[in-house]
Short mmCIF file of C-alpha atoms in Angstrom, two decimals:
data_model
loop_
_atom_site.label_atom_id
_atom_site.label_comp_id
_atom_site.label_asym_id
_atom_site.label_seq_id
_atom_site.Cartn_x
_atom_site.Cartn_y
_atom_site.Cartn_z
CA MET A 1 15.15 -33.52 2.05
CA ILE A 2 14.93 -29.32 1.87
CA ASN A 3 11.93 -27.86 2.42
CA LEU A 4 12.05 -25.09 -0.05
CA ASP A 5 9.53 -23.19 2.05
CA GLU A 6 11.76 -23.10 5.18
CA MET A 7 14.66 -22.37 3.08
CA TYR A 8 13.07 -19.32 1.34
CA MET A 9 11.87 -17.84 4.79
CA ARG A 10 15.17 -18.46 5.68
CA LYS A 11 16.42 -15.74 3.20
CA ALA A 12 13.57 -13.44 4.51
CA LEU A 13 14.63 -13.65 7.99
CA SER A 14 18.13 -12.81 6.57
CA GLU A 15 16.21 -9.64 5.25
CA ALA A 16 14.50 -8.66 8.55
CA ARG A 17 17.73 -9.07 10.45
CA VAL A 18 19.50 -6.33 8.40
CA GLY A 19 16.02 -4.24 8.74
CA GLY A 20 16.84 -5.09 12.37
CA GLN A 21 19.99 -3.75 12.19
CA LYS A 22 19.20 -0.43 11.24
CA ASP A 23 16.76 0.32 14.32
CA GLU A 24 13.38 -1.03 11.34
CA VAL A 25 10.64 -3.26 12.67
CA PRO A 26 12.32 -6.43 11.77
CA VAL A 27 10.24 -8.17 8.67
CA GLY A 28 11.85 -9.22 5.67
CA ALA A 29 10.79 -10.45 2.60
CA ILE A 30 11.77 -11.72 -1.21
CA ILE A 31 10.13 -12.72 -4.23
CA ILE A 32 10.95 -16.01 -6.15
CA LYS A 33 10.06 -16.85 -10.15
CA ASN A 34 11.60 -20.45 -10.76
CA ARG A 35 13.08 -21.02 -7.67
CA GLU A 36 15.01 -18.18 -8.57
CA ILE A 37 15.07 -15.30 -6.04
CA ILE A 38 14.08 -12.13 -7.97
CA ALA A 39 13.79 -9.05 -5.24
CA LYS A 40 14.09 -8.86 -1.76
CA ALA A 41 13.42 -6.03 0.96
CA HIS A 42 13.42 -5.24 3.98
CA ASN A 43 10.98 -2.34 6.07
CA LEU A 44 12.62 1.11 5.18
CA CYS A 45 10.01 3.53 7.14
CA ILE A 46 12.01 4.61 9.23
CA CYS A 47 15.17 5.20 7.20
CA LEU A 48 13.49 6.38 4.09
CA CYS A 49 10.83 8.49 6.84
CA ASP A 50 7.85 6.97 4.66
CA PRO A 51 5.06 4.61 6.27
CA THR A 52 4.42 3.14 3.50
CA ALA A 53 8.18 1.16 2.72
CA HIS A 54 7.41 -1.96 4.08
CA ALA A 55 9.28 -4.76 3.23
CA GLU A 56 6.57 -6.63 0.92
CA MET A 57 5.82 -3.07 -0.93
CA GLN A 58 9.26 -2.60 -1.55
CA ALA A 59 9.57 -6.10 -2.78
CA ILE A 60 6.72 -5.73 -5.34
CA THR A 61 7.76 -2.85 -6.75
CA SER A 62 11.42 -4.25 -7.03
CA ALA A 63 9.84 -7.65 -8.55
CA CYS A 64 7.76 -5.84 -11.00
CA SER A 65 10.69 -3.41 -12.21
CA PHE A 66 13.45 -7.03 -12.50
CA LEU A 67 9.88 -8.47 -14.82
CA GLY A 68 8.79 -5.62 -16.78
CA SER A 69 5.34 -6.12 -15.76
CA ARG A 70 2.50 -5.28 -13.32
CA TYR A 71 1.73 -8.40 -12.85
CA LEU A 72 3.30 -11.04 -10.33
CA THR A 73 1.18 -14.21 -11.46
CA GLU A 74 3.85 -16.75 -11.21
CA CYS A 75 5.68 -15.59 -8.42
CA THR A 76 5.96 -16.83 -4.78
CA MET A 77 6.36 -14.22 -2.08
CA TYR A 78 7.58 -15.27 1.48
CA SER A 79 7.00 -12.86 4.33
CA THR A 80 8.46 -13.39 7.78
CA LEU A 81 4.93 -11.22 8.97
CA GLU A 82 1.66 -11.87 7.52
CA PRO A 83 1.14 -8.68 5.06
CA CYS A 84 -1.02 -5.84 6.79
CA ILE A 85 -3.88 -4.30 4.49
CA MET A 86 -1.70 -2.00 2.84
CA CYS A 87 0.65 -4.76 1.77
CA ALA A 88 -2.29 -7.24 1.32
CA GLY A 89 -3.92 -4.37 -1.52
CA ALA A 90 -1.10 -4.54 -3.07
CA LEU A 91 0.00 -8.48 -3.53
CA TYR A 92 -4.01 -8.45 -4.35
CA TRP A 93 -3.50 -5.57 -7.72
CA SER A 94 0.13 -7.60 -8.62
CA GLN A 95 -1.82 -10.83 -8.61
CA ILE A 96 1.02 -12.73 -7.10
CA GLY A 97 0.92 -16.54 -7.95
CA ARG A 98 1.27 -17.50 -4.07
CA LEU A 99 1.96 -15.85 -0.59
CA VAL A 100 3.82 -17.52 2.15
CA TYR A 101 4.38 -15.90 5.92
CA GLY A 102 5.71 -16.83 8.73
CA ALA A 103 4.47 -15.41 11.71
CA SER A 104 0.65 -13.71 11.84
CA ASP A 105 -0.64 -10.38 12.97
CA LYS A 106 -3.67 -10.71 14.50
CA LYS A 107 -4.67 -7.07 15.00
CA LEU A 108 -3.07 -5.39 11.88
CA GLY A 109 -2.69 -8.51 9.37
CA GLY A 110 -4.66 -7.65 6.19
CA PHE A 111 -5.79 -11.90 6.09
CA SER A 112 -6.50 -12.77 9.65
CA ARG A 113 -8.81 -9.60 9.84
CA LYS A 114 -10.76 -11.48 6.85
CA THR A 115 -11.11 -9.06 4.71
CA GLN A 116 -11.28 -11.28 2.16
CA LEU A 117 -9.09 -9.38 0.12
CA ILE A 118 -7.16 -12.65 -1.36
CA HIS A 119 -6.83 -12.28 -5.09
CA PRO A 120 -8.57 -15.34 -6.77
CA LYS A 121 -4.99 -16.09 -8.49
CA THR A 122 -3.20 -16.30 -4.90
CA LYS A 123 -2.38 -19.36 -2.84
CA ILE A 124 -1.91 -18.84 0.45
CA THR A 125 0.36 -21.07 2.77
CA SER A 126 0.93 -19.81 6.48
CA GLY A 127 3.13 -20.37 9.78
CA VAL A 128 6.33 -21.41 7.84
CA LEU A 129 9.26 -21.09 10.57
CA GLU A 130 6.28 -19.35 12.87
CA TYR A 131 7.98 -19.17 15.91
CA GLU A 132 11.60 -17.29 14.50
CA CYS A 133 9.85 -15.17 12.57
CA GLY A 134 7.76 -14.26 15.60
CA GLU A 135 10.50 -13.77 18.06
CA ILE A 136 13.08 -11.68 15.70
CA ILE A 137 10.10 -8.83 16.29
CA SER A 138 8.70 -9.69 19.86
CA ASP A 139 12.92 -9.46 20.74
CA PHE A 140 13.27 -6.04 19.38
CA PHE A 141 10.38 -4.60 20.87
CA LYS A 142 11.49 -6.23 24.05
CA LYS A 143 15.01 -4.18 23.73
CA LYS A 144 13.21 -0.90 22.95
CA ARG A 145 11.46 -1.37 25.98
CA LYS A 146 14.46 -2.12 28.02
CA PHE A 147 16.11 1.38 26.38
CA LYS A 148 13.61 3.48 26.93
CA MET B 1 -18.31 31.85 -0.48
CA ILE B 2 -15.98 30.01 -1.42
CA ASN B 3 -15.97 26.13 -0.74
CA LEU B 4 -12.81 25.07 0.02
CA ASP B 5 -13.45 21.24 0.36
CA GLU B 6 -14.59 21.74 -3.74
CA MET B 7 -11.68 23.83 -4.65
CA TYR B 8 -9.15 21.55 -3.40
CA MET B 9 -10.92 18.49 -4.53
CA ARG B 10 -10.15 20.39 -8.43
CA LYS B 11 -7.04 20.60 -7.46
CA ALA B 12 -6.88 17.05 -7.48
CA LEU B 13 -8.96 16.53 -10.23
CA SER B 14 -6.31 18.52 -12.67
CA GLU B 15 -3.90 15.65 -11.48
CA ALA B 16 -6.42 13.16 -12.45
CA ARG B 17 -6.59 14.65 -15.98
CA VAL B 18 -2.73 14.66 -16.28
CA GLY B 19 -2.80 10.62 -15.56
CA GLY B 20 -5.61 10.59 -18.14
CA GLN B 21 -3.42 11.68 -20.91
CA LYS B 22 -0.59 9.06 -20.07
CA ASP B 23 -3.24 6.78 -20.79
CA GLU B 24 -3.04 5.80 -16.49
CA VAL B 25 -6.76 5.43 -14.74
CA PRO B 26 -7.53 9.00 -13.91
CA VAL B 27 -7.40 9.33 -10.06
CA GLY B 28 -5.60 12.44 -8.58
CA ALA B 29 -4.59 12.90 -5.01
CA ILE B 30 -3.54 15.84 -2.96
CA ILE B 31 -2.21 16.42 0.25
CA ILE B 32 -2.19 19.76 2.14
CA LYS B 33 -1.25 21.14 5.22
CA ASN B 34 -2.31 25.10 6.58
CA ARG B 35 -3.83 25.12 3.62
CA GLU B 36 -0.85 24.81 1.63
CA ILE B 37 -0.60 22.20 -1.14
CA ILE B 38 2.72 20.22 0.36
CA ALA B 39 2.16 16.59 -2.39
CA LYS B 40 0.21 16.18 -5.70
CA ALA B 41 0.20 13.02 -7.73
CA HIS B 42 -1.59 10.54 -10.00
CA ASN B 43 -2.02 7.18 -11.03
CA LEU B 44 1.52 5.88 -12.78
CA CYS B 45 1.13 2.51 -12.54
CA ILE B 46 1.53 1.91 -15.83
CA CYS B 47 4.31 4.66 -16.54
CA LEU B 48 5.78 3.42 -13.45
CA CYS B 49 5.12 -0.70 -14.13
CA ASP B 50 4.24 -0.73 -10.72
CA PRO B 51 1.46 -1.80 -9.55
CA THR B 52 1.95 -0.29 -5.95
CA ALA B 53 1.72 3.74 -7.79
CA HIS B 54 -1.43 4.63 -6.67
CA ALA B 55 -1.57 8.61 -7.11
CA GLU B 56 -2.66 8.14 -2.69
CA MET B 57 0.34 6.37 -2.38
CA GLN B 58 2.68 8.65 -4.17
CA ALA B 59 1.00 11.86 -2.72
CA ILE B 60 2.00 10.27 1.42
CA THR B 61 5.65 9.29 0.46
CA SER B 62 5.84 12.48 -1.36
CA ALA B 63 4.31 14.40 1.58
CA CYS B 64 5.95 12.64 4.28
CA SER B 65 9.48 13.19 2.40
CA PHE B 66 8.31 17.11 2.18
CA LEU B 67 7.82 17.25 5.90
CA GLY B 68 10.22 14.94 6.99
CA SER B 69 7.71 13.09 8.89
CA ARG B 70 6.38 9.53 8.73
CA TYR B 71 3.04 11.25 10.13
CA LEU B 72 0.44 13.40 8.67
CA THR B 73 -1.61 13.64 11.66
CA GLU B 74 -1.98 17.77 10.58
CA CYS B 75 -2.82 17.10 6.74
CA THR B 76 -5.68 16.47 4.76
CA MET B 77 -5.76 14.03 1.78
CA TYR B 78 -8.08 15.02 -1.03
CA SER B 79 -8.69 12.12 -3.53
CA THR B 80 -10.80 12.13 -6.55
CA LEU B 81 -11.66 8.81 -5.90
CA GLU B 82 -12.07 6.53 -2.79
CA PRO B 83 -8.70 4.57 -1.83
CA CYS B 84 -8.53 1.47 -2.31
CA ILE B 85 -7.46 -1.25 1.01
CA MET B 86 -3.82 -0.84 -0.22
CA CYS B 87 -4.04 3.10 0.28
CA ALA B 88 -6.29 2.97 3.11
CA GLY B 89 -3.87 1.01 4.66
CA ALA B 90 -1.19 3.47 3.54
CA LEU B 91 -3.51 6.58 5.03
CA TYR B 92 -3.89 4.38 8.35
CA TRP B 93 0.04 4.02 8.87
CA SER B 94 0.15 7.89 8.27
CA GLN B 95 -2.06 8.70 10.38
CA ILE B 96 -3.49 11.23 8.60
CA GLY B 97 -5.73 13.86 9.81
CA ARG B 98 -8.62 14.19 7.26
CA LEU B 99 -9.78 12.36 4.24
CA VAL B 100 -12.08 13.93 1.69
CA TYR B 101 -12.73 11.72 -1.15
CA GLY B 102 -14.94 12.50 -4.30
CA ALA B 103 -16.79 9.17 -5.74
CA SER B 104 -16.94 6.20 -4.21
CA ASP B 105 -15.70 2.58 -5.41
CA LYS B 106 -17.98 -0.24 -4.33
CA LYS B 107 -16.07 -2.85 -5.81
CA LEU B 108 -12.67 -2.11 -4.02
CA GLY B 109 -12.51 1.25 -2.38
CA GLY B 110 -11.29 0.75 1.25
CA PHE B 111 -13.92 2.25 3.04
CA SER B 112 -16.93 0.90 1.04
CA ARG B 113 -15.66 -2.74 2.36
CA LYS B 114 -16.05 -1.86 5.96
CA THR B 115 -12.52 -2.78 6.99
CA GLN B 116 -12.93 -0.34 9.85
CA LEU B 117 -9.56 0.45 8.72
CA ILE B 118 -9.67 4.14 9.86
CA HIS B 119 -7.22 5.51 11.87
CA PRO B 120 -8.58 7.03 15.15
CA LYS B 121 -6.84 10.38 14.03
CA THR B 122 -8.67 10.15 10.69
CA LYS B 123 -11.72 12.23 10.15
CA ILE B 124 -13.56 11.22 6.44
CA THR B 125 -15.58 13.07 4.34
CA SER B 126 -16.92 11.69 1.19
CA GLY B 127 -18.83 12.54 -2.41
CA VAL B 128 -17.02 16.12 -2.73
CA LEU B 129 -17.67 16.99 -6.62
CA GLU B 130 -18.67 13.10 -6.62
CA TYR B 131 -20.36 13.19 -10.27
CA GLU B 132 -17.29 15.23 -11.79
CA CYS B 133 -14.71 12.43 -9.89
CA GLY B 134 -16.84 9.71 -11.15
CA GLU B 135 -17.25 11.08 -14.65
CA ILE B 136 -13.69 10.92 -15.64
CA ILE B 137 -12.50 7.96 -14.75
CA SER B 138 -15.87 6.01 -16.39
CA ASP B 139 -15.44 8.37 -19.73
CA PHE B 140 -12.12 6.95 -19.56
CA PHE B 141 -13.18 3.13 -19.52
CA LYS B 142 -15.64 3.97 -22.06
CA LYS B 143 -13.20 5.25 -24.43
CA LYS B 144 -11.08 2.06 -23.64
CA ARG B 145 -13.82 -0.15 -24.73
CA LYS B 146 -14.49 2.16 -28.25
CA PHE B 147 -10.93 1.79 -29.37
CA LYS B 148 -10.62 -1.89 -28.51
#
């Protein structure tokens, strides 16, 4: 039987890889509604010269534009990395229905830090394809250090 | 003698008023470098149908684009309201040199909540024109309730 969370997380991982090919930190995010992907994004901070251009931020902006609504209550975000506090704040404002993330970010993650910044409407699942989602980032930084 | 912080906060207040005229929650933000205003913005969440379109987020994106840098270490942001956690996160990533805000936001403010999400390079001043900055928002919501 297909594990839907893993299937969608693989789509987010594909986005992360596209980011990595552009020399961005490889984080990817997608948003689905009724099993349909309505937004997908990867980190673009370097390409756009914009520290706010995280994958999750762009996926939220894109999904809201697609739906014509500031609220994503019936949507699920799949993100390869635990959203940082900025992205956790954006998810709060969007009132997203569900967040599924892969690797945890103990240092800058918006949820590990116990900011309690979770909208009452949002359910959270963590650790989906955790190893793959973490490995793509650690490999990226290993290569960075090697060529420094 | 001119109080520079108050002078710049009045510019941010002007931005907040422009937002209010568009029926947005009246919050304004400007960013200066070497005493020159390099970005100004007001809330555009409703106009852009985007929950991430807070005044501070747009000011950061705009200032980084202007400078061609993802970092605002030599800049100061003036915001009429204490930035929320999303905006505080964005300020963290931007490594902004100084943040000056007017009214506090005890409920959703990124600093009142003690998230300790302050970049070591960032100095913070609060309460500049606090009354005016808070009044413009409370007046806005009073009118909203009246016409409901």
